[in-house]
Amino acid sequence: MRFSLAGVVTLVVCALSVAPAISADEPDLIFKKSTVWKFLTPDHKLATYAIDDPLVDGVACHFTVPEKGGVSGWLGVAEEVSDVSLACRQVGPVTIKENFEQGEEMFRQRRSLVFKKMQIVRGCDVKRNVLVYLVYSDKLIEGSPKNSTSTVPLMPWGDQAPPKCGDYLTD
């Protein structure tokens, strides 16, 4: 049986499109800013997104990722670079819905057709009662040391006392 490259690529794209998402919500695009102008194809851009922590009500994260333009970006086959910045904040009263593990994945996004993904993971600094978020990218074979960290001290909101994140850690 002979397979053409286009047929294999089509099968891979179809399989990836039906893969389950890690979080129920996709990030909200806040804005994009062009960084490199491209003639007749999309520009290279920086895109800033917002996402709510699906497990912790009252915490939102914003991250900025580079998006490749040109022909490969336009076709959706470009491998994106690993540079990502992250900022997370308390935006309302915090409610932790269920227990979680240190370094548990909060959000994942593909950064290439097959092999590379960006992940935001969550942890808890028990001593300081602070949620810690880390964003990094990895490949199937090798990862990248590029990362960004953001912290969210759990503070009272109005007359509501903050939860203790350490009470929600699993062993």
Short mmCIF file of C-alpha atoms in Angstrom, two decimals, residues 11-118:
data_model
loop_
_atom_site.label_atom_id
_atom_site.label_comp_id
_atom_site.label_asym_id
_atom_site.label_seq_id
_atom_site.Cartn_x
_atom_site.Cartn_y
_atom_site.Cartn_z
CA LEU A 11 -4.38 12.06 8.52
CA VAL A 12 -2.13 13.68 11.15
CA VAL A 13 -4.03 16.99 10.96
CA CYS A 14 -7.38 15.18 11.29
CA ALA A 15 -6.15 13.14 14.27
CA LEU A 16 -4.87 16.25 16.03
CA SER A 17 -8.07 18.17 15.42
CA VAL A 18 -10.16 15.57 17.26
CA ALA A 19 -7.75 15.17 20.21
CA PRO A 20 -9.34 16.25 23.50
CA ALA A 21 -8.43 19.67 24.84
CA ILE A 22 -6.76 19.97 28.25
CA SER A 23 -8.94 22.81 29.41
CA ALA A 24 -12.58 23.36 28.57
CA ASP A 25 -11.96 26.94 27.45
CA GLU A 26 -9.69 28.22 24.75
CA PRO A 27 -7.70 31.33 25.61
CA ASP A 28 -9.18 34.70 24.69
CA LEU A 29 -7.15 36.68 22.16
CA ILE A 30 -6.51 40.15 23.61
CA PHE A 31 -4.45 41.59 20.72
CA LYS A 32 -1.71 40.89 18.18
CA LYS A 33 1.21 43.12 17.25
CA SER A 34 3.25 42.66 14.06
CA THR A 35 6.99 42.31 14.57
CA VAL A 36 8.21 41.46 11.04
CA TRP A 37 6.49 42.57 7.85
CA LYS A 38 6.05 39.91 5.16
CA PHE A 39 5.14 40.66 1.54
CA LEU A 40 1.95 38.86 0.36
CA THR A 41 1.86 36.52 3.39
CA PRO A 42 0.98 37.05 7.06
CA ASP A 43 3.45 39.01 9.20
CA HIS A 44 5.30 37.52 12.17
CA LYS A 45 3.36 38.63 15.28
CA LEU A 46 3.28 38.63 19.04
CA ALA A 47 -0.13 37.47 20.28
CA THR A 48 -1.39 38.12 23.81
CA TYR A 49 -4.02 35.79 25.24
CA ALA A 50 -5.95 35.49 28.52
CA ILE A 51 -7.08 32.28 30.18
CA ASP A 52 -8.88 31.60 33.44
CA ASP A 53 -7.54 28.81 35.61
CA PRO A 54 -10.18 26.08 35.16
CA LEU A 55 -9.56 24.71 38.67
CA VAL A 56 -9.19 28.01 40.58
CA ASP A 57 -11.96 30.58 40.25
CA GLY A 58 -10.68 34.14 40.66
CA VAL A 59 -7.29 33.63 38.94
CA ALA A 60 -6.52 34.64 35.36
CA CYS A 61 -3.30 34.36 33.39
CA HIS A 62 -2.13 36.36 30.39
CA PHE A 63 0.57 35.00 28.10
CA THR A 64 2.26 36.33 25.00
CA VAL A 65 3.56 34.00 22.29
CA PRO A 66 5.28 34.66 18.98
CA GLU A 67 3.36 33.53 15.91
CA LYS A 68 5.22 32.88 12.67
CA GLY A 69 3.97 34.41 9.49
CA GLY A 70 5.20 33.75 5.99
CA VAL A 71 4.08 30.79 3.93
CA SER A 72 4.66 28.17 6.67
CA GLY A 73 2.72 30.22 9.23
CA TRP A 74 -0.08 30.83 6.76
CA LEU A 75 -0.32 27.08 6.04
CA GLY A 76 -0.19 26.24 9.76
CA VAL A 77 2.95 24.09 9.53
CA ALA A 78 5.50 26.47 11.09
CA GLU A 79 7.24 25.36 14.26
CA GLU A 80 6.84 28.22 16.70
CA VAL A 81 9.74 29.34 18.87
CA SER A 82 9.74 28.61 22.61
CA ASP A 83 9.66 32.22 23.83
CA VAL A 84 6.58 32.77 26.01
CA SER A 85 5.92 35.32 28.75
CA LEU A 86 3.37 34.83 31.53
CA ALA A 87 1.57 36.96 34.13
CA CYS A 88 -1.12 35.60 36.47
CA ARG A 89 -3.24 37.62 38.92
CA GLN A 90 -6.09 37.29 41.38
CA VAL A 91 -9.10 38.89 39.67
CA GLY A 92 -11.82 38.02 42.18
CA PRO A 93 -12.50 35.94 45.26
CA VAL A 94 -10.47 32.72 45.00
CA THR A 95 -12.23 29.37 45.16
CA ILE A 96 -10.21 26.21 44.59
CA LYS A 97 -12.63 23.65 43.14
CA GLU A 98 -10.69 20.43 43.80
CA ASN A 99 -7.36 19.01 44.93
CA PHE A 100 -4.36 19.22 42.61
CA GLU A 101 -0.76 18.01 42.39
CA GLN A 102 2.34 20.20 42.39
CA GLY A 103 3.17 20.95 38.75
CA GLU A 104 -0.25 19.88 37.46
CA GLU A 105 -1.01 21.02 33.92
CA MET A 106 -3.49 23.89 33.73
CA PHE A 107 -3.36 24.58 29.98
CA ARG A 108 -1.68 23.12 26.89
CA GLN A 109 -1.38 24.45 23.35
CA ARG A 110 0.29 22.97 20.26
CA ARG A 111 3.21 25.04 18.95
CA SER A 112 3.96 22.93 15.85
CA LEU A 113 2.08 20.54 13.61
CA VAL A 114 2.96 17.47 15.70
CA PHE A 115 5.91 17.58 18.07
CA LYS A 116 5.98 20.79 20.13
CA LYS A 117 3.62 22.05 22.81
CA MET A 118 3.46 24.90 25.31
#
